[in-house]
Short mmCIF file of C-alpha atoms in Angstrom, two decimals:
data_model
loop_
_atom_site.label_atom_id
_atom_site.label_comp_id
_atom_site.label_asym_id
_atom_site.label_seq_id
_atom_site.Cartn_x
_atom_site.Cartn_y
_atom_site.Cartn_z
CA UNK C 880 32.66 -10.92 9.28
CA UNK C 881 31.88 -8.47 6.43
CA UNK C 882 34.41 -5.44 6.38
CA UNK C 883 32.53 -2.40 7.70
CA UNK C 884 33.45 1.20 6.55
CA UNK C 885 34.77 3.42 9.54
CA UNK C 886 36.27 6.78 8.21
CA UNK C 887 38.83 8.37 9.99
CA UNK C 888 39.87 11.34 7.85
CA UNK C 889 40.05 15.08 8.76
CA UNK C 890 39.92 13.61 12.23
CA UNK C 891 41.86 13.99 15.09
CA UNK C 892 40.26 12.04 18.17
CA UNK C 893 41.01 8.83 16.62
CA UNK C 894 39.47 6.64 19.02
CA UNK C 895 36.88 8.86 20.22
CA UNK C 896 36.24 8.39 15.97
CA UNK C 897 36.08 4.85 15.86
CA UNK C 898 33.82 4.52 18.94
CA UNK C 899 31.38 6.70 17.90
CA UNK C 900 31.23 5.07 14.15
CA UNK C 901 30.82 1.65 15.98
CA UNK C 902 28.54 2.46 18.80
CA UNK C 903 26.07 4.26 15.52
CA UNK C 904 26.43 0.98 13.25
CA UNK C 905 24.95 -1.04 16.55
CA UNK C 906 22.36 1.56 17.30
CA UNK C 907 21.50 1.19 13.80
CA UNK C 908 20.97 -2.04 13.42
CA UNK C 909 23.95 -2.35 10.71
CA UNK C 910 25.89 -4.23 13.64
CA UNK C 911 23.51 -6.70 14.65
CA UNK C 912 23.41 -8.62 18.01
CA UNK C 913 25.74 -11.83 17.56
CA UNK C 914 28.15 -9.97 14.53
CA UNK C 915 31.51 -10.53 15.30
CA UNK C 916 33.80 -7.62 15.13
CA UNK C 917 37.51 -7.72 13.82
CA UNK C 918 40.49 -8.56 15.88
CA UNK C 919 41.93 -5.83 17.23
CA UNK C 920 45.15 -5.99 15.70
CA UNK C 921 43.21 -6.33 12.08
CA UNK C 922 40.95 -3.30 12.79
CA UNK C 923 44.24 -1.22 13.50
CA UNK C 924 46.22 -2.23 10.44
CA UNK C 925 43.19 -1.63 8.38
CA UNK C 926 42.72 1.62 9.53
CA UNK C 927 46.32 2.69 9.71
CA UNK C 928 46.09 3.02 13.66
CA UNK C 929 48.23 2.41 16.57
CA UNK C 930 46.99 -1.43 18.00
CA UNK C 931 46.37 0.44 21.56
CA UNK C 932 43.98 2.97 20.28
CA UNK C 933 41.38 0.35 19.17
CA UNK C 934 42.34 -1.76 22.57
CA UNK C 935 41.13 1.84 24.58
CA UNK C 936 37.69 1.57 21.88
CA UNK C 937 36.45 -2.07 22.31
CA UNK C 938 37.58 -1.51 26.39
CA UNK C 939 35.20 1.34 26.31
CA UNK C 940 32.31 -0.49 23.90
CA UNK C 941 32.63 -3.17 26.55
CA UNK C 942 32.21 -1.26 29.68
CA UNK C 943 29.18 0.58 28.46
CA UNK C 944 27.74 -3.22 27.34
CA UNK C 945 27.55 -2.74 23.41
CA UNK C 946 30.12 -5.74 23.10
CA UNK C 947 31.28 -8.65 25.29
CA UNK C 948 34.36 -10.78 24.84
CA UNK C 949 35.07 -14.51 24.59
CA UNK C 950 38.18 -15.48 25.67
CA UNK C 951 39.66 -17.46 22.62
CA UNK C 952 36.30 -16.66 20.19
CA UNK C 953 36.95 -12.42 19.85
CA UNK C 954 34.71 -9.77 20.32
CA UNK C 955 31.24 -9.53 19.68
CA UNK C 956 28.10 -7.18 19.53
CA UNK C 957 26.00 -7.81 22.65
CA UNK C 958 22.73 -9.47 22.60
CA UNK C 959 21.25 -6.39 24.66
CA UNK C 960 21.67 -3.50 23.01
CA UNK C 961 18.87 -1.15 22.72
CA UNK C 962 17.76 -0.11 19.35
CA UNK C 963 18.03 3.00 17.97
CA UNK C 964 14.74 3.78 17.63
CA UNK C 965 14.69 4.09 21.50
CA UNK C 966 17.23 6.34 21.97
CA UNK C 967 16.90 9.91 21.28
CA UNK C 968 19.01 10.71 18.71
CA UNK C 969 18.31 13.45 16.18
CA UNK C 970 16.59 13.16 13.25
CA UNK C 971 17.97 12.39 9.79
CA UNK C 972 17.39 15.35 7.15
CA UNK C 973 14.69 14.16 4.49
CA UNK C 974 16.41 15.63 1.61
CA UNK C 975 15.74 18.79 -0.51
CA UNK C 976 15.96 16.89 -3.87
CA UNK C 977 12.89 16.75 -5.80
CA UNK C 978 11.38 14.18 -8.58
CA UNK C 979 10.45 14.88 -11.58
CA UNK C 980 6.12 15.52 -11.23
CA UNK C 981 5.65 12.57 -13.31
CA UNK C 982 6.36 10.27 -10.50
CA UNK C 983 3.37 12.07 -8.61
CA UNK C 984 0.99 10.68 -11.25
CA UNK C 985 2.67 7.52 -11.49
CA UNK C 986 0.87 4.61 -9.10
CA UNK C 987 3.19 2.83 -6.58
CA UNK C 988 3.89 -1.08 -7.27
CA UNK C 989 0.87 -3.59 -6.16
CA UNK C 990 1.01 -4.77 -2.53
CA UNK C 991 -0.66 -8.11 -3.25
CA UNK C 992 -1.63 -9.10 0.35
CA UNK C 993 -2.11 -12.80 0.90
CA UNK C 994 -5.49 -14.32 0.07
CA UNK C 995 -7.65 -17.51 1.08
CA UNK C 996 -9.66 -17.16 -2.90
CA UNK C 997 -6.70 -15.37 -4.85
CA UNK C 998 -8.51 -14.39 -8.39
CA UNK C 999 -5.91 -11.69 -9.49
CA UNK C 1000 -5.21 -12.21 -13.33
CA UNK C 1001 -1.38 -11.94 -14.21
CA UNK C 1002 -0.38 -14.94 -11.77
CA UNK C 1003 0.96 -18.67 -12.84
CA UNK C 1004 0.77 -21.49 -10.26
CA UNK C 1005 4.04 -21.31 -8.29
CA UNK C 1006 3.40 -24.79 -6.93
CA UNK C 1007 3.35 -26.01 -10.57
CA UNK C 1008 7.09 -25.31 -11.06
CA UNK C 1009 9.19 -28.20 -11.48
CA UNK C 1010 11.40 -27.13 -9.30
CA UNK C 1011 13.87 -30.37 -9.39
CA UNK C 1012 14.47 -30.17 -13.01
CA UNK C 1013 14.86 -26.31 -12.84
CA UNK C 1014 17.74 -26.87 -10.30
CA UNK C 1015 19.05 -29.13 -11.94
CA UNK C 1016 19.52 -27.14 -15.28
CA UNK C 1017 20.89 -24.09 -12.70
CA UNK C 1018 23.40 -26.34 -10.75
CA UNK C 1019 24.46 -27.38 -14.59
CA UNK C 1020 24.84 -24.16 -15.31
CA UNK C 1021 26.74 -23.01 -12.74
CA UNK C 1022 29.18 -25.98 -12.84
CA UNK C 1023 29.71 -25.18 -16.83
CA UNK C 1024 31.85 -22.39 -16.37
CA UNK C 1025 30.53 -20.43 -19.33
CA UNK C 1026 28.47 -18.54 -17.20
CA UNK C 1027 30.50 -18.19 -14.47
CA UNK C 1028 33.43 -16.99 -16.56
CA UNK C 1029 33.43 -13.47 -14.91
CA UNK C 1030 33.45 -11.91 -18.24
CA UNK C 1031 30.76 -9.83 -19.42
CA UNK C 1032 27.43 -10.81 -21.54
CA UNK C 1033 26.82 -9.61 -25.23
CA UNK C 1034 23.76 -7.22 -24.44
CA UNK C 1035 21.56 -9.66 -26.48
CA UNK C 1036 22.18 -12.17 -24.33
CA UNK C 1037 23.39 -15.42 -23.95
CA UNK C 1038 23.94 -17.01 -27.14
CA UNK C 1039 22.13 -20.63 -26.29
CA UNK C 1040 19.43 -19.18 -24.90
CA UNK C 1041 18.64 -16.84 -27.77
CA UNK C 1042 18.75 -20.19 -29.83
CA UNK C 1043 16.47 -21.98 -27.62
CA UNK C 1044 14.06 -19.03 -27.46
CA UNK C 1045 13.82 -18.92 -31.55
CA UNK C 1046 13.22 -22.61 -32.26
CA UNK C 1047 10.60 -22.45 -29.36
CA UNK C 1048 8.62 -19.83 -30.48
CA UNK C 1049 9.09 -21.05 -34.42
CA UNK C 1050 7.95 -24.48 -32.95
CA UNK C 1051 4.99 -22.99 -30.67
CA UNK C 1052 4.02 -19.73 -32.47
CA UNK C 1053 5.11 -20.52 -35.59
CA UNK C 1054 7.26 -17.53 -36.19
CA UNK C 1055 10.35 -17.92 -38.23
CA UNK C 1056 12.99 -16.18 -36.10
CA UNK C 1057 16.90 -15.69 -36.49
CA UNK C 1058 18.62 -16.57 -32.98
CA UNK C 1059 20.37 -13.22 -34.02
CA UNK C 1060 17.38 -10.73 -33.89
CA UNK C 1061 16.26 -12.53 -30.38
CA UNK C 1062 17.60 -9.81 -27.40
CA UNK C 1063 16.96 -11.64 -24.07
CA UNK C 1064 15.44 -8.89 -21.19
CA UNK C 1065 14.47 -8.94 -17.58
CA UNK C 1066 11.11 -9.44 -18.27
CA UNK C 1067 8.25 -7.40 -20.73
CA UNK C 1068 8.65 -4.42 -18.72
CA UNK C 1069 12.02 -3.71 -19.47
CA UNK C 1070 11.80 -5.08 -23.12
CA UNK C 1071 9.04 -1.96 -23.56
CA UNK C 1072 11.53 0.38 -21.86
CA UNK C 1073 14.50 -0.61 -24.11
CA UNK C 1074 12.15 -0.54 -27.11
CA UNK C 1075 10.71 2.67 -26.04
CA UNK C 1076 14.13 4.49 -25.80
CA UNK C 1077 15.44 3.25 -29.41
CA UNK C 1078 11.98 4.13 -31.24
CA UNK C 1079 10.50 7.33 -29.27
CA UNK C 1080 11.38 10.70 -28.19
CA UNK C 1081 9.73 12.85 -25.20
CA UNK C 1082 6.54 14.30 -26.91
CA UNK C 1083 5.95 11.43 -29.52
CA UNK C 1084 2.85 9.19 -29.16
CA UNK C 1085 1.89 6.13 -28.92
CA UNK C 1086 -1.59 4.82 -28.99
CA UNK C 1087 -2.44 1.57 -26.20
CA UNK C 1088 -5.57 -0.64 -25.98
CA UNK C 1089 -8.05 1.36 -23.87
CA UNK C 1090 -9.09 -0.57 -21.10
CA UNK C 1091 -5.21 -1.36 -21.28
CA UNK C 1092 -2.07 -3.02 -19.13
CA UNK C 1093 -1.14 -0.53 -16.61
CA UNK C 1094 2.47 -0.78 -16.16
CA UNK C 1095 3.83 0.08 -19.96
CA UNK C 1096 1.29 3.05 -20.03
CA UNK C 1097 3.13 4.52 -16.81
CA UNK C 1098 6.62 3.55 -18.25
CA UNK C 1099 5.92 5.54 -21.29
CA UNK C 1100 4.71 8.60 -19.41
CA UNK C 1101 8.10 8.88 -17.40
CA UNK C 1102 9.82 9.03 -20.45
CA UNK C 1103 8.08 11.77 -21.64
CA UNK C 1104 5.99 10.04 -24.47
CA UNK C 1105 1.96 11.07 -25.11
CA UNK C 1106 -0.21 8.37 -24.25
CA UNK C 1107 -3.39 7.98 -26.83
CA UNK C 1108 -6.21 5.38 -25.66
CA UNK C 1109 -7.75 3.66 -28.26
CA UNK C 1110 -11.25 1.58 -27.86
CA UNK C 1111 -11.02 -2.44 -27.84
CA UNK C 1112 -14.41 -4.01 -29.24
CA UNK C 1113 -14.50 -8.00 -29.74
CA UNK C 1114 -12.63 -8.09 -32.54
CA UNK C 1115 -9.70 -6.10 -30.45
CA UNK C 1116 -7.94 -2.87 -31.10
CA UNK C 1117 -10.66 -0.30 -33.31
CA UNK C 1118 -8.21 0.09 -35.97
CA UNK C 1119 -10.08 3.28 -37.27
CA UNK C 1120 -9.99 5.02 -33.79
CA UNK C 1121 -6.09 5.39 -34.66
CA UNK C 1122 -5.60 9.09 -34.97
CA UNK C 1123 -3.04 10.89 -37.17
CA UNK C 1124 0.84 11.52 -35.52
CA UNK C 1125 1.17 8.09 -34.05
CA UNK C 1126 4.70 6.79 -34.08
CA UNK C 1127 3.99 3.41 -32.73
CA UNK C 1128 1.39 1.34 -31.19
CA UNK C 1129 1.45 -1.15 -28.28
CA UNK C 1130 -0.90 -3.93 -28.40
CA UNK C 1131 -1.52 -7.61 -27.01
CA UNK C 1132 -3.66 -9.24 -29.43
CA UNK C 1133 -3.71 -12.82 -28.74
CA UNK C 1134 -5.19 -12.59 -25.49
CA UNK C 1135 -6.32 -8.47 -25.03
CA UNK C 1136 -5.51 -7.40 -21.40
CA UNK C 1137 -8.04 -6.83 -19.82
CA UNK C 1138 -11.03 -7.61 -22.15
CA UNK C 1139 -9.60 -11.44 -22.91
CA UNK C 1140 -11.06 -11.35 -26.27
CA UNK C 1141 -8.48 -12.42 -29.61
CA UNK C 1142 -7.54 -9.67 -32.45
CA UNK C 1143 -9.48 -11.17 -35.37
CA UNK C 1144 -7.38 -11.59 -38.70
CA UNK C 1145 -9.20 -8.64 -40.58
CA UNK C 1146 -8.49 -6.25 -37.72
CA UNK C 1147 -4.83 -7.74 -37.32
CA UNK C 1148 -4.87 -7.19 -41.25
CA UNK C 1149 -5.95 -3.42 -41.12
CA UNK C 1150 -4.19 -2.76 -38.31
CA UNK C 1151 -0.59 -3.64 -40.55
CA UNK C 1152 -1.95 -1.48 -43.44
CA UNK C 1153 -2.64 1.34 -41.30
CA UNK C 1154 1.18 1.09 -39.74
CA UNK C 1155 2.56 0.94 -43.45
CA UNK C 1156 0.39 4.26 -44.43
CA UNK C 1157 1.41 6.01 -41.11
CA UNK C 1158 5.22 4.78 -40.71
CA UNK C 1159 4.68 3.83 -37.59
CA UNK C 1160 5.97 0.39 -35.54
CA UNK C 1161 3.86 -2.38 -33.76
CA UNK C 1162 4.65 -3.57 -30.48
CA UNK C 1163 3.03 -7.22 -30.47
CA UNK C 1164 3.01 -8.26 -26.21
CA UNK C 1165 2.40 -12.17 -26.46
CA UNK C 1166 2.29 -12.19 -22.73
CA UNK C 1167 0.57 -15.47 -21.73
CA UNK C 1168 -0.73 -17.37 -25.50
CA UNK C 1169 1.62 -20.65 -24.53
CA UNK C 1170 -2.08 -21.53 -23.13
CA UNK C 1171 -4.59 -22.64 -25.09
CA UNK C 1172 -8.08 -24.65 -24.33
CA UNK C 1173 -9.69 -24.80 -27.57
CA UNK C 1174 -10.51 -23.27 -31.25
CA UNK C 1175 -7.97 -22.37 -33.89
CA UNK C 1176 -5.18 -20.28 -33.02
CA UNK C 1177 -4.14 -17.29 -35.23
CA UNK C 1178 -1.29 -16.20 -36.59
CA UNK C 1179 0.62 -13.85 -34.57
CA UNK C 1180 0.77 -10.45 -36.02
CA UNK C 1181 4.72 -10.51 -36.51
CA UNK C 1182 4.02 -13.55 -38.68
CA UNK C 1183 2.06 -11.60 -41.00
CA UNK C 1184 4.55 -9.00 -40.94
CA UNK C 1185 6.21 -8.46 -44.58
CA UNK C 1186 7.21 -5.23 -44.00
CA UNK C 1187 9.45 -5.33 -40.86
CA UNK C 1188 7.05 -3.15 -38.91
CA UNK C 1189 6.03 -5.91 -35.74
CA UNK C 1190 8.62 -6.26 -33.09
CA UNK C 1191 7.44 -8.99 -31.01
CA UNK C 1192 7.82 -9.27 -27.24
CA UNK C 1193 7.64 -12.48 -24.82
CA UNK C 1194 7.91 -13.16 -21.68
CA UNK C 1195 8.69 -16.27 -18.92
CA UNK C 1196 7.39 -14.92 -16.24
CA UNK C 1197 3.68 -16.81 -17.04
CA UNK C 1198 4.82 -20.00 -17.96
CA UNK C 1199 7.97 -20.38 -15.75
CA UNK C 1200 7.85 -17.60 -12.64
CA UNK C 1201 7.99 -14.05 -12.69
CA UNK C 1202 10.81 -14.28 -9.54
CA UNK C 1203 13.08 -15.14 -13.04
CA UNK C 1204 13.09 -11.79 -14.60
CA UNK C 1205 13.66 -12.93 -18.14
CA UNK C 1206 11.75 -12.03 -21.57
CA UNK C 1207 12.86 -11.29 -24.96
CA UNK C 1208 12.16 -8.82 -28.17
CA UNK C 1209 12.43 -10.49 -31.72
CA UNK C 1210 13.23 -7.47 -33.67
CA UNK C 1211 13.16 -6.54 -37.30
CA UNK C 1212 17.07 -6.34 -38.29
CA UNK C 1213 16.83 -3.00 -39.57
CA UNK C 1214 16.53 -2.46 -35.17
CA UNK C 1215 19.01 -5.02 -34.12
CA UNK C 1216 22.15 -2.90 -33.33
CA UNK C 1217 20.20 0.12 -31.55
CA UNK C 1218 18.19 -1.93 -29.57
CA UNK C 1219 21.97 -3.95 -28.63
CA UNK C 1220 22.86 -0.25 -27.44
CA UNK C 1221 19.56 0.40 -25.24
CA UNK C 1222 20.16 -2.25 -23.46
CA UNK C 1223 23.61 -2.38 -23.22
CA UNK C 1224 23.13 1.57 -21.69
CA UNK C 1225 19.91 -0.23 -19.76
CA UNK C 1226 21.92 -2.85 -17.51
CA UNK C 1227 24.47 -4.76 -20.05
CA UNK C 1228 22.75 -7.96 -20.24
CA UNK C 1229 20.56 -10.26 -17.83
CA UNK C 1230 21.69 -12.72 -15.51
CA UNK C 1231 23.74 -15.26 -17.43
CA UNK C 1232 23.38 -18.19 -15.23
CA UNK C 1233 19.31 -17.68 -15.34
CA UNK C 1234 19.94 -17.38 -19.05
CA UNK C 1235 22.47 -20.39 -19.55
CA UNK C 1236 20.06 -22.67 -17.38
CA UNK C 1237 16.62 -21.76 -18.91
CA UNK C 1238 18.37 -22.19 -22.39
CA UNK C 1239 19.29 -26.27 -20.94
CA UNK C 1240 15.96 -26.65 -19.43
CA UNK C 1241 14.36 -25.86 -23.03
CA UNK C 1242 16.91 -27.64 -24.85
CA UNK C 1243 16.47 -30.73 -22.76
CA UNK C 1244 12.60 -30.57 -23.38
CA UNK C 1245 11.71 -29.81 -19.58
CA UNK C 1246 9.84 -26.62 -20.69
CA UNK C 1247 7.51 -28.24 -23.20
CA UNK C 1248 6.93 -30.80 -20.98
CA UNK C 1249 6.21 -28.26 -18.03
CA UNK C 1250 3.84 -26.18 -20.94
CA UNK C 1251 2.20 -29.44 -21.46
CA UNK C 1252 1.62 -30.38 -17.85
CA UNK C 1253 0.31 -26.56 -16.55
CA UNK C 1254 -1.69 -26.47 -19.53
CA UNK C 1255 -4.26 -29.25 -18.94
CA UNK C 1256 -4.69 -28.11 -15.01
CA UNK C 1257 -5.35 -24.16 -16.42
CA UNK C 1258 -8.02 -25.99 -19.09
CA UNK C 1259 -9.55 -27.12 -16.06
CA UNK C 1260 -9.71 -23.82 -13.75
CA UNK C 1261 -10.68 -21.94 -16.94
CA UNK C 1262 -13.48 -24.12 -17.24
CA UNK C 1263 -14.92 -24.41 -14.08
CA UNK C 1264 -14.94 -20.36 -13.87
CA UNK C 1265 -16.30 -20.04 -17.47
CA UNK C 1266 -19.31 -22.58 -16.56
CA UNK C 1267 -19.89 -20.50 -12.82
CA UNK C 1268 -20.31 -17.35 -14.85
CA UNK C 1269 -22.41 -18.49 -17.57
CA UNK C 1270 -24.56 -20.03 -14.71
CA UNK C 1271 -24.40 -18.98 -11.33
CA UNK C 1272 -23.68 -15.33 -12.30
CA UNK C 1273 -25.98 -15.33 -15.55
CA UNK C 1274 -28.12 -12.38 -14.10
CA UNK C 1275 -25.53 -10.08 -13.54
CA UNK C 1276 -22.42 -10.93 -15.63
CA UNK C 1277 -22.05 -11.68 -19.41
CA UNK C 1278 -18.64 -13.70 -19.95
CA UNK C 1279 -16.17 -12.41 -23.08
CA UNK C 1280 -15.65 -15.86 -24.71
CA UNK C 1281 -11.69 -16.46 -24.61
CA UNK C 1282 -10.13 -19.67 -24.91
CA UNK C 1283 -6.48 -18.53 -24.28
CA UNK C 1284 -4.13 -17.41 -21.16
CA UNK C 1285 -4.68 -17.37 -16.99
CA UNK C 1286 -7.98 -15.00 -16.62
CA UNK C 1287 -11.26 -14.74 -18.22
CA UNK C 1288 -13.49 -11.21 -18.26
CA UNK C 1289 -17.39 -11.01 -17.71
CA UNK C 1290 -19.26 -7.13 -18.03
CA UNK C 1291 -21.81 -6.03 -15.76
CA UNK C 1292 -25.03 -6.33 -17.47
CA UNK C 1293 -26.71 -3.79 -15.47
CA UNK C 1294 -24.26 -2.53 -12.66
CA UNK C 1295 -22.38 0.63 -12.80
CA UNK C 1296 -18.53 0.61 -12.70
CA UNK C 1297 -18.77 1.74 -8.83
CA UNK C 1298 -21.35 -0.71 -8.35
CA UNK C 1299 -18.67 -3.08 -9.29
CA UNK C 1300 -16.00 -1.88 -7.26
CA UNK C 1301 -18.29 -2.05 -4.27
CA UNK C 1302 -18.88 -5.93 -4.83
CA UNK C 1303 -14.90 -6.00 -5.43
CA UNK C 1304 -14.72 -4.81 -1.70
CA UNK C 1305 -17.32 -6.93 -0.08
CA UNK C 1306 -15.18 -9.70 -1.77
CA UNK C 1307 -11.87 -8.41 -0.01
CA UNK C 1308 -13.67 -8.66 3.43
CA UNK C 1309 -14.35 -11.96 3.27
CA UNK C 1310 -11.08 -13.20 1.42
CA UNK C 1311 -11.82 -13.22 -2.20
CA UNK C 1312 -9.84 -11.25 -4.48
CA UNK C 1313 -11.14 -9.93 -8.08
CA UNK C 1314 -10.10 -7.47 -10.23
CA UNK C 1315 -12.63 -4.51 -11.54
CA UNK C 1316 -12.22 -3.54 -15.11
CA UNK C 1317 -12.66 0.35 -14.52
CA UNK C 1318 -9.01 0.24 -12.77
CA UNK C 1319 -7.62 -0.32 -16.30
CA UNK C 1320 -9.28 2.70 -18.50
CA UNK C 1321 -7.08 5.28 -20.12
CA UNK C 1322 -9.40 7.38 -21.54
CA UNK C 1323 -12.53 6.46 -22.32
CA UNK C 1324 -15.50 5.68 -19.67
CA UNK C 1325 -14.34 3.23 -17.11
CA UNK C 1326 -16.37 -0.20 -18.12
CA UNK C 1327 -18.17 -2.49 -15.43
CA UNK C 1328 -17.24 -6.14 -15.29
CA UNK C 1329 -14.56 -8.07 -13.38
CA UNK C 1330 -11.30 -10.01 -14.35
CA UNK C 1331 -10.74 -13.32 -12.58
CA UNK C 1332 -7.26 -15.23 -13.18
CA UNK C 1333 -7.24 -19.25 -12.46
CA UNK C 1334 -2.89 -18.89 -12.09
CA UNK C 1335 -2.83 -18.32 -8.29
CA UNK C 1336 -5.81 -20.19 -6.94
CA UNK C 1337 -5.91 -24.16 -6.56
CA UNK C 1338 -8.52 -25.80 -8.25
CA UNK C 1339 -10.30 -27.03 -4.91
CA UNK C 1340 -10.88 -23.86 -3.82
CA UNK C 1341 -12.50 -22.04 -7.14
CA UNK C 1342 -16.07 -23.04 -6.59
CA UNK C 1343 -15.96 -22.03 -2.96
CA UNK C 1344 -14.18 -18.90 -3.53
CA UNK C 1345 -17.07 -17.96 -6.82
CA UNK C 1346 -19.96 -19.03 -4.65
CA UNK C 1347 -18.38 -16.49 -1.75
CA UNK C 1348 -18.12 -14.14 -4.83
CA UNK C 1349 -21.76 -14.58 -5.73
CA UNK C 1350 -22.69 -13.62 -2.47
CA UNK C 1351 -21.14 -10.73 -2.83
CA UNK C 1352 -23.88 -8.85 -6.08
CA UNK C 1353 -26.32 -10.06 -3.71
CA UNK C 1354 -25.69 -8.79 -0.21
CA UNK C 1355 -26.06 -5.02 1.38
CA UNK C 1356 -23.59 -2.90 1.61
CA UNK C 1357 -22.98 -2.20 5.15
#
């Protein structure tokens, strides 16, 4: 069994010690019903005891039922002990520590509760993953030794992986990277954090698409940095809207979250000049732009980047699973070493064995192939909801046109943002989950319309969940 701590020091009743420390981990549920405890003569050497005093302890655990012995097996914790929570013991202290007041603004994670119609945006199709090849690029991984080595990552990451990640993105995106300004993270979230730390200090700003992503905008508020909202028309982020004082900006302009709709290349253009006149750094989030249905796609901003200002951010968690954890930065060199040090300070380095078997599975051509696969069933999702809101939902919904990533947007035509939010809970009751769009203002006037992502919901049940949904901006509220 696992070692369990018992601590004898400054003590003098020895047994009466070790009794009550094992009699508490039972009650507590540490010691569970079945858990074997040591042998008797191992317990005593461990704790530097005579072999008789923890003889007189399991005698006494025994009597009172909290263990039973096997002749030949040992001694175990009894099947019918009562929990703790039906004894009356006294209460544990709740602390006097504090946290910091941010956290009392700060929103708790999402409790996604399991759905029949699951719209939420943000979600890829779990049952999509090839899950045979993926284990077999782990089990390689594991058996190579590299990243079981029991040494230490580089902060950047693995090396392999970093490679992979460059000529993918060069191939896909068409960004010319260097394997050695890729730094491999546990996810977008903690890219932003690491980038955060190595380009602003409490009381800077940094503007963010208003609506916007929630998560970043309560990352940079712990740390102390001023949040400025900034309108998003069609064309994206209102360039002109940026105020003075800005040291950075954070925006996803291939597919805007929430508003779906594509930075066009003059606004992409204006938004560089206006970093170059202000000395300030773009964060470019390209969460979810692996899929594509249809037009031309455009240049990501870091590709039209002469000026080192872009520092581009990816993430796995769309196109593999988010379970994985892993994401990169591409960073301008004139970044490279302080951005090694916030995330060496940050956690070291990721997981090496995720890293050393997502780095085979690309290599080997599983994750184009996967891209390839995923990417035709999303083309059809996206269609089907694109055609229901242009149709069945024409009189209360106009649809943002978007041809890229896992949700499409449509604004209430006529409906107020509550009035929205009030369909969004007649939904819930009868098992059909949507987003609202006034859940992701920052500043400005919370817009009506809904988001509805095609990643966690099968294609059979789309229609039926929409038509359930139409139901919905006609019925009473009761």
């Amino acid at each position: 069994m696992t070692a369990f701590h018992i601590s004898l020091v400054g003590r003098k009743n020895l047994s009466g010690e070790i009794y009550r420390q094992i009699r508490r981990a039972v009650l507590d549920r540490r010691l569970r019903p079945g858990d074997p405890l040591p042998p008797g003569r191992e317990l005593a050497r461990t704790l530097a005891v005579s072999r008789a005093t923890v003889t007189v302890v399991y005698e006494r655990l025994a009597a009172e039922g909290f263990v039973t012995s096997r002749q030949g097996s040992g001694t175990f914790i009894s099947e019918l002990v009562v929990p703790a929570g039906r004894e009356k013991t006294g209460r544990r202290s709740t602390g006097v520590l504090q946290p910091r007041q941010i956290w009392e603004a700060i929103a708790p994670p999402p409790a996604f509760e399991p759905v029949r119609f699951d719209f939420h945006a943000g979600f890829c199709d779990a049952s999509l993953f090839p899950h045979g090849a993926w284990r077999r690029s782990v089990v390689w991984a594991l058996r190579s030794g590299e990243a079981t080595a029991g040494t230490y990552e580089h902060p950047a990451g693995h090396h392999d992986l970093s490679v992979a990640i460059a000529r993918h993105i060069g191939i896909s995106r068409g960004i010319g990277a260097a394997s050695d300004d890729i730094i491999v993270t546990n996810g977008t979230q903690q890219a932003l954090d690491v980038l955060a730390r190595v380009l602003l200090a409490p009381g800077d700003a940094i503007a963010i698409e208003d609506p916007g992503y929630g998560p970043p905008r309560h990352l940079f508020k712990a740390l102390g940095i001023r949040i400025v909202g900034v309108p998003v028309d069609r064309q994206g982020l209102v360039v002109d809207a940026l105020p003075r004082g800005i040291r950075a900006v954070y925006v996803t302009p291939s597919h805007q979250f929430p508003l779906s709709v594509t930075m066009t290349l003059p606004r992409r253009q204006a938004l560089l000049a206006w970093a170059e006149r202000n000395n300030a750094a773009i964060i470019e989030d390209d969460y979810d732009s692996e899929f594509r249905f249809g037009g031309r796609p455009l240049e990501p901003l870091q590709t039209l980047d002469a000026k080192g200002r872009v520092i581009y951010v990816g993430s796995f968690s769309k196109t593999m699973l988010p379970t994985l954890r892993l994401g990169f930065i591409l960073t301008p060199p004139s970044l490279r070493a302080a951005v090694h040090k916030a995330k060496f300070v940050s956690d070291w380095h990721s997981s090496t064995p995720a890293q050393a078997a997502l780095a085979r599975f690309i290599d080997e051509g599983a994750f184009a192939r996967h891209i390839r696969r995923v990417n035709a069933i999303y083309r059809e999702r996206h269609q089907i909801i694109a055609d229901a809101i242009a149709n069945d939902f024409a009189e209360h919904l106009e649809l943002i046109p978007s041809t890229t990533g896992l949700h499409l947007t449509a604004l209430a035509r006529k409906m107020s943002a509550d009035q929205i939010a009030e369909i969004a809970r007649r939904a819930a009751d009868r098992s059909v989950a949507v987003q609202i769009l006034s859940r992701f203002a920052v500043n400005a006037i919370p817009r009506a319309g809904i988001m509805l992502g095609y990643g966690a919901i099968p294609t059979p049940r789309i229609e039926e969940g929409l038509h359930l949904l139409r139901a919905c901006f006609d019925s009473e509220p009761p």
